[in-house]
Tab-separated table of C-alpha atoms in Angstrom:
chain	number	residue	atom	x	y	z
A	1	LEU	CA	-8.121	7.444	21.398
A	2	ILE	CA	-6.584	5.043	18.932
A	3	MET	CA	-7.073	4.236	15.260
A	4	PRO	CA	-6.153	0.644	14.428
A	5	PHE	CA	-6.025	-0.370	10.787
A	6	GLY	CA	-4.194	-2.788	8.571
A	7	HIS	CA	-2.608	-5.953	9.780
A	8	ASP	CA	-2.975	-5.101	13.474
A	9	VAL	CA	-6.672	-5.863	13.157
A	10	LEU	CA	-7.233	-7.527	9.777
A	11	LYS	CA	-4.526	-10.127	10.284
A	12	TYR	CA	-4.883	-10.254	14.084
A	13	LYS	CA	-5.350	-14.006	14.366
A	14	GLU	CA	-2.192	-14.617	12.290
A	15	LEU	CA	0.085	-12.280	14.254
A	16	PRO	CA	2.757	-13.577	16.530
A	17	PHE	CA	1.705	-13.816	20.168
A	18	TYR	CA	3.514	-10.631	21.298
A	19	LEU	CA	1.849	-8.514	18.581
A	20	ARG	CA	-1.592	-9.941	19.416
A	21	PHE	CA	-0.887	-9.120	23.046
A	22	LEU	CA	0.124	-5.533	22.215
A	23	SER	CA	-2.910	-5.015	19.961
A	24	ARG	CA	-5.290	-6.439	22.549
A	25	TYR	CA	-3.637	-4.383	25.343
A	26	ALA	CA	-3.949	-1.123	23.431
A	27	ILE	CA	-7.495	-1.655	22.188
A	28	LYS	CA	-8.904	-2.881	25.505
A	29	ARG	CA	-7.534	0.277	27.247
A	30	ALA	CA	-8.680	2.771	24.635
A	31	GLN	CA	-11.523	5.032	25.730
A	32	TYR	CA	-12.555	5.524	22.089
A	33	ILE	CA	-11.568	4.033	18.732
A	34	THR	CA	-11.767	5.428	15.216
A	35	VAL	CA	-11.431	3.144	12.195
A	36	ASP	CA	-11.248	3.855	8.486
A	37	ALA	CA	-13.872	1.333	7.338
A	38	GLU	CA	-16.995	-0.466	8.568
A	39	PHE	CA	-15.246	-3.787	7.941
A	40	VAL	CA	-12.447	-2.840	10.403
A	41	LYS	CA	-15.056	-1.790	12.956
A	42	GLU	CA	-16.699	-5.243	12.692
A	43	LYS	CA	-13.325	-6.937	13.230
A	44	VAL	CA	-12.560	-4.807	16.334
A	45	ILE	CA	-15.964	-5.720	17.827
A	46	ASP	CA	-15.539	-9.405	16.891
A	47	TYR	CA	-11.894	-9.932	17.954
A	48	PHE	CA	-11.759	-7.721	20.996
A	49	ASN	CA	-15.396	-7.606	22.185
A	50	TYR	CA	-15.178	-3.832	22.099
A	51	PRO	CA	-18.449	-1.908	22.412
A	52	SER	CA	-19.688	-0.594	19.077
A	53	THR	CA	-20.928	2.624	20.749
A	54	ARG	CA	-17.320	3.619	21.374
A	55	ILE	CA	-16.164	3.175	17.752
A	56	SER	CA	-16.552	5.657	14.914
A	57	VAL	CA	-15.939	4.995	11.242
A	58	PHE	CA	-13.864	7.852	9.868
A	59	PRO	CA	-12.936	7.257	6.207
A	60	TRP	CA	-9.824	8.921	4.838
A	61	GLY	CA	-10.360	12.259	3.138
A	62	VAL	CA	-9.149	13.428	-0.243
A	63	ASP	CA	-7.637	16.777	-1.108
A	64	ARG	CA	-9.486	17.628	-4.351
A	65	ASN	CA	-6.840	20.224	-5.249
A	66	ILE	CA	-4.223	17.485	-5.453
A	67	PHE	CA	-6.450	14.661	-6.663
A	68	ALA	CA	-8.265	16.335	-9.544
A	69	PRO	CA	-9.721	14.341	-12.438
A	70	VAL	CA	-7.466	15.665	-15.200
A	71	ARG	CA	-5.416	13.745	-17.725
A	72	GLU	CA	-1.716	14.252	-16.957
A	73	HIS	CA	0.025	14.052	-20.326
A	74	SER	CA	3.498	15.318	-19.377
A	75	LEU	CA	4.120	12.242	-17.212
A	76	ARG	CA	2.958	9.937	-19.969
A	77	ARG	CA	5.483	11.638	-22.280
A	78	LYS	CA	8.200	11.293	-19.628
A	79	TYR	CA	7.892	7.450	-19.872
A	80	ASN	CA	7.024	7.512	-23.620
A	81	TRP	CA	3.703	5.847	-22.744
A	82	GLU	CA	1.290	8.256	-24.468
A	83	LYS	CA	-0.637	5.423	-26.161
A	84	ASN	CA	-0.296	2.843	-23.427
A	85	ARG	CA	-2.658	1.700	-20.674
A	86	ILE	CA	-0.932	2.590	-17.428
A	87	ILE	CA	-1.434	0.571	-14.283
A	88	ILE	CA	-0.067	2.252	-11.194
A	89	MET	CA	0.712	1.104	-7.669
A	90	ASN	CA	1.963	3.388	-4.889
A	91	ARG	CA	2.032	1.064	-1.916
A	92	GLY	CA	5.785	0.994	-1.401
A	93	PHE	CA	7.818	-2.144	-1.041
A	94	GLN	CA	7.240	-3.369	2.528
A	95	PRO	CA	6.846	-7.167	2.265
A	96	ARG	CA	3.303	-7.010	3.627
A	97	MET	CA	2.329	-4.934	0.549
A	98	ASP	CA	2.971	-8.046	-1.589
A	99	VAL	CA	4.118	-6.229	-4.714
A	100	LYS	CA	5.563	-9.517	-6.014
A	101	THR	CA	2.055	-10.849	-6.630
A	102	LEU	CA	1.358	-7.998	-9.048
A	103	ILE	CA	4.797	-8.517	-10.726
A	104	LYS	CA	4.119	-12.261	-11.162
A	105	ALA	CA	0.806	-11.407	-12.862
A	106	ILE	CA	2.310	-8.981	-15.367
A	107	PRO	CA	3.370	-11.601	-18.006
A	108	SER	CA	-0.241	-12.899	-18.186
A	109	ILE	CA	-1.597	-9.362	-18.351
A	110	VAL	CA	0.712	-8.145	-21.126
A	111	GLU	CA	0.094	-11.336	-23.109
A	112	LYS	CA	-3.559	-10.299	-23.386
A	113	ASN	CA	-2.918	-6.485	-23.263
A	114	PRO	CA	0.495	-5.789	-24.865
A	115	ASP	CA	-0.025	-2.023	-24.492
A	116	ALA	CA	-0.216	-2.296	-20.667
A	117	ARG	CA	2.570	-0.621	-18.683
A	118	PHE	CA	3.167	-0.767	-14.916
A	119	LEU	CA	4.432	2.101	-12.800
A	120	LEU	CA	5.489	1.165	-9.271
A	121	LEU	CA	5.770	4.163	-6.961
A	122	GLY	CA	7.256	4.278	-3.509
A	123	ALA	CA	10.697	3.984	-2.127
A	124	SER	CA	12.267	2.060	0.639
A	125	ASN	CA	13.022	5.130	2.722
A	126	ILE	CA	10.965	5.925	5.759
A	127	ASP	CA	11.563	9.423	7.091
A	128	ASP	CA	12.023	8.624	10.763
A	129	GLU	CA	15.146	6.437	10.700
A	130	ASP	CA	15.660	7.193	14.425
A	131	SER	CA	12.752	4.954	15.283
A	132	LEU	CA	13.829	1.335	15.714
A	133	TRP	CA	10.600	0.137	14.032
A	134	ASN	CA	11.074	2.417	11.018
A	135	SER	CA	14.675	1.381	10.691
A	136	PHE	CA	13.561	-2.250	10.667
A	137	GLU	CA	10.752	-1.524	8.153
A	138	ASN	CA	13.208	0.361	5.931
A	139	LYS	CA	15.614	-2.582	5.824
A	140	LEU	CA	12.770	-4.958	4.942
A	141	SER	CA	11.536	-2.545	2.267
A	142	LYS	CA	14.972	-2.190	0.629
A	143	LYS	CA	15.347	-5.961	0.527
A	144	SER	CA	11.858	-6.404	-0.906
A	145	GLU	CA	12.345	-3.719	-3.523
A	146	LEU	CA	15.573	-5.389	-4.704
A	147	GLU	CA	13.764	-8.723	-4.870
A	148	CYS	CA	10.986	-7.061	-6.944
A	149	ARG	CA	13.532	-5.552	-9.358
A	150	ARG	CA	15.235	-8.952	-9.718
A	151	LEU	CA	11.884	-10.614	-10.347
A	152	VAL	CA	11.082	-8.137	-13.124
A	153	ILE	CA	14.358	-9.062	-14.786
A	154	GLU	CA	13.909	-12.816	-14.259
A	155	LEU	CA	10.448	-12.622	-15.855
A	156	GLY	CA	11.822	-10.566	-18.778
A	157	ILE	CA	9.249	-7.795	-18.347
A	158	GLU	CA	11.599	-4.808	-17.976
A	159	LYS	CA	10.001	-2.983	-20.946
A	160	TYR	CA	6.605	-3.086	-19.197
A	161	VAL	CA	7.646	-1.990	-15.677
A	162	LYS	CA	9.141	1.206	-14.285
A	163	PHE	CA	10.194	1.746	-10.641
A	164	GLU	CA	9.754	5.440	-9.941
A	165	GLY	CA	10.835	5.646	-6.322
A	166	ALA	CA	9.511	8.171	-3.828
A	167	VAL	CA	7.039	10.712	-5.130
A	168	PRO	CA	6.198	13.847	-3.045
A	169	ASN	CA	2.634	13.802	-1.705
A	170	ASN	CA	1.692	16.877	-3.692
A	171	ASP	CA	2.621	15.055	-6.950
A	172	ILE	CA	0.798	11.761	-6.294
A	173	GLY	CA	-2.384	13.155	-7.806
A	174	LYS	CA	-0.606	13.829	-11.108
A	175	TYR	CA	0.637	10.248	-11.264
A	176	LEU	CA	-2.818	8.865	-10.464
A	177	ALA	CA	-4.385	11.179	-13.062
A	178	MET	CA	-2.087	9.844	-15.782
A	179	SER	CA	-2.951	6.248	-14.995
A	180	ASP	CA	-5.805	4.140	-16.264
A	181	LEU	CA	-5.961	1.756	-13.381
A	182	PHE	CA	-4.808	1.796	-9.736
A	183	VAL	CA	-3.790	-1.552	-8.160
A	184	SER	CA	-3.309	-2.165	-4.482
A	185	THR	CA	-1.994	-5.464	-3.228
A	186	SER	CA	-1.627	-6.293	0.458
A	187	LEU	CA	-1.389	-9.291	2.702
A	188	SER	CA	-3.647	-7.610	5.288
């Protein structure tokens, strides 16, 4: 049983040969596949000629105790953003998350909406540093986060953007509740 998602399927044709080989190898040998969206299922069938009868779409669930529809005012006060429109992103800073595209759009957005503020959650620290892949991802994330911070300064938008860093899973709901808009960029 495997669950492919993200760039391993959605960007399959653009992957280097060895990653395409590994993806194809794993998928072709799987007895059953679960995916998180119908669109991903269609890609698995199309790219790998995998039988649709052995694929289930299993969307991610939500813990309604953590993600409750309440206005979180204490966090707005923390940033002194009680009267602002808050746009939040919690994708982290791996290069494939393409946070720079959002940052480059901020000057245009605040020109039209001067009360907009941007909160970027996520840190460049992956728990399992022992894994070679996670160590590599962490190095890329740290570099990308530094580049994002520099870009914010270059564009002169520091007053509009805050980098929060890692937020515990149990607190993510509070941050989302305080925001007016969630943005998710990605190259896959």
